[in-house]
Coordinates of C-alpha atoms and ligand atoms in Angstrom, one line a residue:
M22 CA -66.8 -58.8 -104.8
K23 CA -66.7 -61.9 -102.8
L24 CA -66.3 -62.9 -99.1
Q25 CA -62.7 -63.0 -98.0
K26 CA -63.0 -63.6 -94.4
N27 CA -65.3 -63.3 -91.3
Y28 CA -64.5 -62.1 -87.9
L29 CA -66.5 -63.2 -84.9
I30 CA -66.5 -60.8 -81.9
R31 CA -68.0 -62.4 -78.8
G32 CA -68.0 -61.9 -75.1
K33 CA -70.2 -60.5 -72.3
I34 CA -72.2 -57.3 -71.9
V35 CA -72.0 -56.6 -68.1
C36 CA -74.5 -54.2 -66.6
E37 CA -72.6 -51.9 -64.3
T38 CA -75.9 -50.2 -63.3
G39 CA -79.5 -51.2 -63.8
M40 CA -80.5 -51.3 -67.5
H41 CA -83.7 -50.5 -69.2
I42 CA -84.2 -51.8 -72.7
G43 CA -87.8 -50.8 -73.4
G44 CA -90.6 -53.2 -74.3
V45 CA -94.2 -52.6 -75.1
S46 CA -96.1 -50.9 -72.3
E47 CA -98.4 -53.1 -70.4
S48 CA -99.6 -50.2 -68.2
L49 CA -103.2 -50.9 -69.0
K50 CA -102.9 -54.2 -67.1
I51 CA -103.5 -54.0 -63.4
G52 CA -100.1 -53.9 -61.7
G53 CA -98.3 -53.3 -64.9
T54 CA -95.3 -50.9 -64.8
D55 CA -95.2 -47.7 -66.8
S56 CA -92.1 -48.8 -68.6
P57 CA -91.4 -52.6 -68.9
V58 CA -88.3 -54.2 -70.0
I59 CA -88.3 -56.1 -73.3
M60 CA -88.8 -59.9 -72.8
N61 CA -87.9 -63.0 -74.7
R62 CA -91.4 -64.5 -75.2
M63 CA -90.0 -68.1 -75.1
T64 CA -88.2 -67.7 -71.7
N65 CA -90.0 -64.7 -70.2
M66 CA -86.6 -63.3 -69.4
P67 CA -85.1 -60.0 -70.6
Y68 CA -82.8 -59.8 -73.6
I69 CA -81.0 -57.1 -75.5
P70 CA -82.0 -57.0 -79.2
G71 CA -79.1 -56.8 -81.6
S72 CA -80.8 -53.9 -83.3
S73 CA -80.6 -51.9 -80.0
I74 CA -76.9 -52.5 -79.6
K75 CA -76.2 -51.8 -83.3
G76 CA -78.4 -48.7 -83.4
K77 CA -76.7 -47.2 -80.4
M78 CA -73.2 -47.9 -81.7
R79 CA -74.1 -46.3 -85.0
S80 CA -75.6 -43.2 -83.4
L81 CA -72.6 -42.7 -81.2
L82 CA -70.3 -42.9 -84.2
E83 CA -72.4 -40.3 -86.0
L84 CA -72.2 -37.9 -83.0
K85 CA -68.5 -38.5 -82.6
H86 CA -67.5 -38.0 -86.3
G87 CA -70.0 -35.2 -87.0
T88 CA -70.6 -34.1 -90.6
P89 CA -71.1 -35.8 -93.0
W90 CA -72.2 -38.7 -90.8
L91 CA -74.2 -36.5 -88.5
M92 CA -77.2 -35.1 -90.4
D93 CA -78.1 -31.5 -90.0
N94 CA -81.7 -32.4 -89.1
G95 CA -80.6 -34.9 -86.4
E96 CA -82.2 -37.8 -88.3
P97 CA -80.3 -41.1 -88.6
H98 CA -77.5 -40.8 -91.3
K99 CA -78.4 -41.7 -94.9
C100 CA -76.2 -41.0 -98.0
N101 CA -75.6 -41.9 -101.6
N102 CA -71.8 -42.1 -101.2
R103 CA -70.8 -45.7 -102.2
D104 CA -67.6 -45.4 -100.2
C105 CA -69.3 -44.3 -97.0
S106 CA -67.7 -46.5 -94.3
L107 CA -70.6 -45.9 -91.9
C108 CA -73.2 -47.1 -94.3
I109 CA -71.0 -50.0 -95.5
T110 CA -70.4 -51.2 -91.9
F111 CA -73.9 -50.6 -90.4
G112 CA -76.2 -50.8 -93.4
R113 CA -77.9 -48.6 -95.9
S114 CA -81.6 -47.9 -96.1
A115 CA -83.3 -49.9 -98.8
D116 CA -84.4 -46.9 -100.7
K117 CA -80.9 -45.9 -101.6
E118 CA -79.8 -46.8 -105.1
V119 CA -76.1 -47.0 -104.6
S120 CA -74.7 -50.4 -103.7
S121 CA -71.6 -51.1 -101.8
G122 CA -72.2 -54.8 -101.1
P123 CA -73.7 -56.5 -98.1
T124 CA -73.8 -54.8 -94.7
R125 CA -70.5 -55.8 -93.0
L126 CA -71.6 -56.0 -89.4
V127 CA -74.2 -58.4 -88.0
V128 CA -75.2 -58.0 -84.4
R129 CA -77.1 -60.9 -82.7
D130 CA -79.5 -60.6 -79.9
S131 CA -77.9 -60.9 -76.5
H132 CA -79.3 -63.3 -74.0
P133 CA -78.5 -63.6 -70.2
T134 CA -75.6 -65.9 -69.3
P135 CA -76.3 -69.0 -67.2
E136 CA -74.7 -67.3 -64.2
T137 CA -77.0 -64.4 -64.5
D138 CA -80.1 -66.7 -64.8
E139 CA -79.0 -68.3 -61.5
M140 CA -78.4 -64.9 -59.8
W141 CA -81.9 -63.7 -60.9
K142 CA -83.6 -66.8 -59.6
K143 CA -81.9 -66.5 -56.1
K144 CA -83.0 -62.9 -55.4
D145 CA -86.5 -62.4 -54.1
D146 CA -86.8 -58.8 -55.4
I147 CA -86.0 -59.9 -59.0
L148 CA -88.9 -61.2 -61.0
H149 CA -88.4 -62.3 -64.6
G150 CA -84.9 -60.8 -64.5
T151 CA -86.1 -57.4 -63.5
E152 CA -86.3 -55.1 -60.5
I153 CA -88.8 -52.3 -60.1
K154 CA -87.4 -48.9 -59.6
G155 CA -89.7 -46.2 -58.3
E156 CA -89.2 -42.6 -59.4
N157 CA -91.0 -39.5 -58.5
Y158 CA -91.4 -36.4 -60.5
L159 CA -92.3 -33.2 -58.7
N160 CA -94.8 -30.7 -59.7
R161 CA -92.7 -27.5 -59.9
L162 CA -95.2 -25.3 -58.2
T163 CA -96.9 -27.5 -55.6
S164 CA -94.0 -29.9 -55.0
M165 CA -96.6 -32.7 -55.2
A166 CA -94.8 -36.0 -56.1
T167 CA -96.2 -38.2 -58.8
P168 CA -94.7 -41.7 -58.7
R169 CA -93.9 -43.9 -61.7
F170 CA -92.4 -47.3 -61.9
I171 CA -89.8 -48.5 -64.4
E172 CA -88.5 -52.0 -64.7
R173 CA -84.7 -52.5 -64.9
V174 CA -82.4 -55.4 -65.4
P175 CA -80.4 -55.3 -62.1
A176 CA -76.8 -54.2 -61.9
G177 CA -74.3 -57.1 -62.2
S178 CA -76.4 -59.0 -64.8
A179 CA -74.4 -60.2 -67.8
F180 CA -75.5 -61.0 -71.4
G181 CA -73.6 -63.0 -74.0
F182 CA -73.0 -60.9 -77.1
E183 CA -72.0 -61.9 -80.6
M184 CA -71.2 -59.9 -83.7
V185 CA -70.0 -61.1 -87.1
F186 CA -67.9 -58.7 -89.3
S187 CA -67.3 -59.7 -92.9
I188 CA -64.4 -58.7 -95.0
Y189 CA -65.1 -58.3 -98.8
E190 CA -62.4 -55.8 -99.7
P191 CA -59.1 -54.6 -98.1
A192 CA -60.7 -51.4 -96.8
D193 CA -63.0 -53.5 -94.6
E194 CA -60.1 -54.3 -92.3
D195 CA -60.0 -50.6 -91.3
R196 CA -63.8 -50.6 -90.9
L197 CA -63.4 -53.3 -88.2
K198 CA -61.8 -50.6 -86.1
L199 CA -65.0 -48.6 -86.3
V200 CA -66.8 -51.4 -84.6
F201 CA -64.4 -51.3 -81.6
E202 CA -64.4 -47.6 -81.6
A203 CA -68.2 -47.7 -81.3
M204 CA -67.9 -50.3 -78.5
T205 CA -65.6 -48.0 -76.5
L206 CA -68.0 -45.0 -77.1
L207 CA -70.9 -47.1 -75.9
E208 CA -69.1 -48.0 -72.7
D209 CA -68.8 -44.3 -71.9
N210 CA -72.4 -43.7 -72.8
Y211 CA -75.4 -46.0 -72.0
L212 CA -77.6 -48.7 -73.4
G213 CA -81.4 -48.4 -73.2
G214 CA -83.5 -45.8 -71.6
Y215 CA -83.1 -43.4 -68.7
G216 CA -79.3 -43.2 -69.3
S217 CA -79.0 -39.6 -68.2
R218 CA -80.5 -40.6 -64.9
G219 CA -78.0 -43.4 -64.3
S220 CA -79.3 -46.5 -66.1
G221 CA -77.6 -48.5 -68.8
K222 CA -73.9 -48.3 -68.0
I223 CA -72.3 -51.3 -69.6
T224 CA -68.9 -52.9 -70.2
F225 CA -67.9 -55.3 -72.9
S226 CA -65.9 -57.9 -71.1
D227 CA -64.0 -61.2 -71.9
I228 CA -64.0 -60.2 -75.6
E229 CA -62.6 -62.7 -78.1
L230 CA -61.9 -61.8 -81.7
L231 CA -61.8 -64.9 -83.9
E232 CA -61.3 -65.4 -87.6
K233 CA -62.3 -67.7 -90.4
I234 CA -61.1 -67.3 -93.9
S235 CA -63.3 -68.1 -96.9
D236 CA -61.7 -71.5 -97.5
D237 CA -62.4 -72.5 -93.9
Y238 CA -66.1 -72.8 -94.8
K239 CA -65.1 -75.3 -97.5
T240 CA -62.9 -77.5 -95.2
G241 CA -65.0 -77.1 -92.1
K242 CA -62.2 -75.5 -90.1
D243 CA -63.5 -73.8 -86.9
W244 CA -63.0 -70.3 -85.6
R245 CA -59.5 -69.5 -84.4
P246 CA -58.2 -66.6 -82.4
Y247 CA -57.0 -63.6 -84.4
E248 CA -53.3 -63.6 -83.4
K249 CA -52.8 -59.8 -83.8
V250 CA -55.0 -59.1 -80.7
S251 CA -54.0 -62.1 -78.5
G252 CA -54.1 -61.4 -74.8
A253 CA -56.5 -58.4 -75.3
G254 CA -59.9 -58.8 -73.7
S255 CA -61.4 -55.3 -73.6
A256 CA -62.6 -53.2 -76.4
H257 CA -60.0 -50.5 -76.0
E258 CA -57.2 -53.1 -75.8
I259 CA -58.3 -54.7 -79.0
L260 CA -58.7 -51.4 -80.7
E261 CA -55.2 -50.4 -79.8
R262 CA -53.8 -53.5 -81.5
L263 CA -55.9 -53.5 -84.6
Ligands
ZN27 ZN1 -73.4 -43.0 -95.5

């Protein structure tokens, strides 16, 4: 087994609604919110960890495909099948003995685009890229409202995303479709917390699918557009052409 080719998938994750990717609670601090957004410690601005994107994509595929990818006990999928495309694409837990080569998909952390940085700075009600959303929950018997406060990245924010998908064997070309299938499933679901209450609707936009063959790493040739999907910029358009 050796590397044949890499694909680079990049573009923007656009927040159609506010989005909450949870950080560590700071509620013990005075003025802290109950549910903060995860921050980049260098810039003090929100970011979306690659693991959050990848984990959500994987879980949506498990739910969509059902058994054997969806485990009876609802735990994340694990298996000993060396041909399992889910494990090959998204990774296998280290305690499994079977080997099917390296995990094909790498998902980088997504950071705000320069335009989004500007937009956040201009708005007074946005601090460190987040807005505070108050929610009440009602005592069912007394109707007494208890407020809580969650931080959200405001609607309209965009993050640059990047994924690399590696081809080691011919069957991997088909597994690339799983990545785009998961992206379209994610667009119709949500990223982060509070999704069933309206947060976290995202769109992948301005997607580019680029390729580099193994020899390009020897000659230094740069990424080039993957011709087969030229003109397609959304996840479903690319999936249709793959
Ligand atoms: Zn598996």
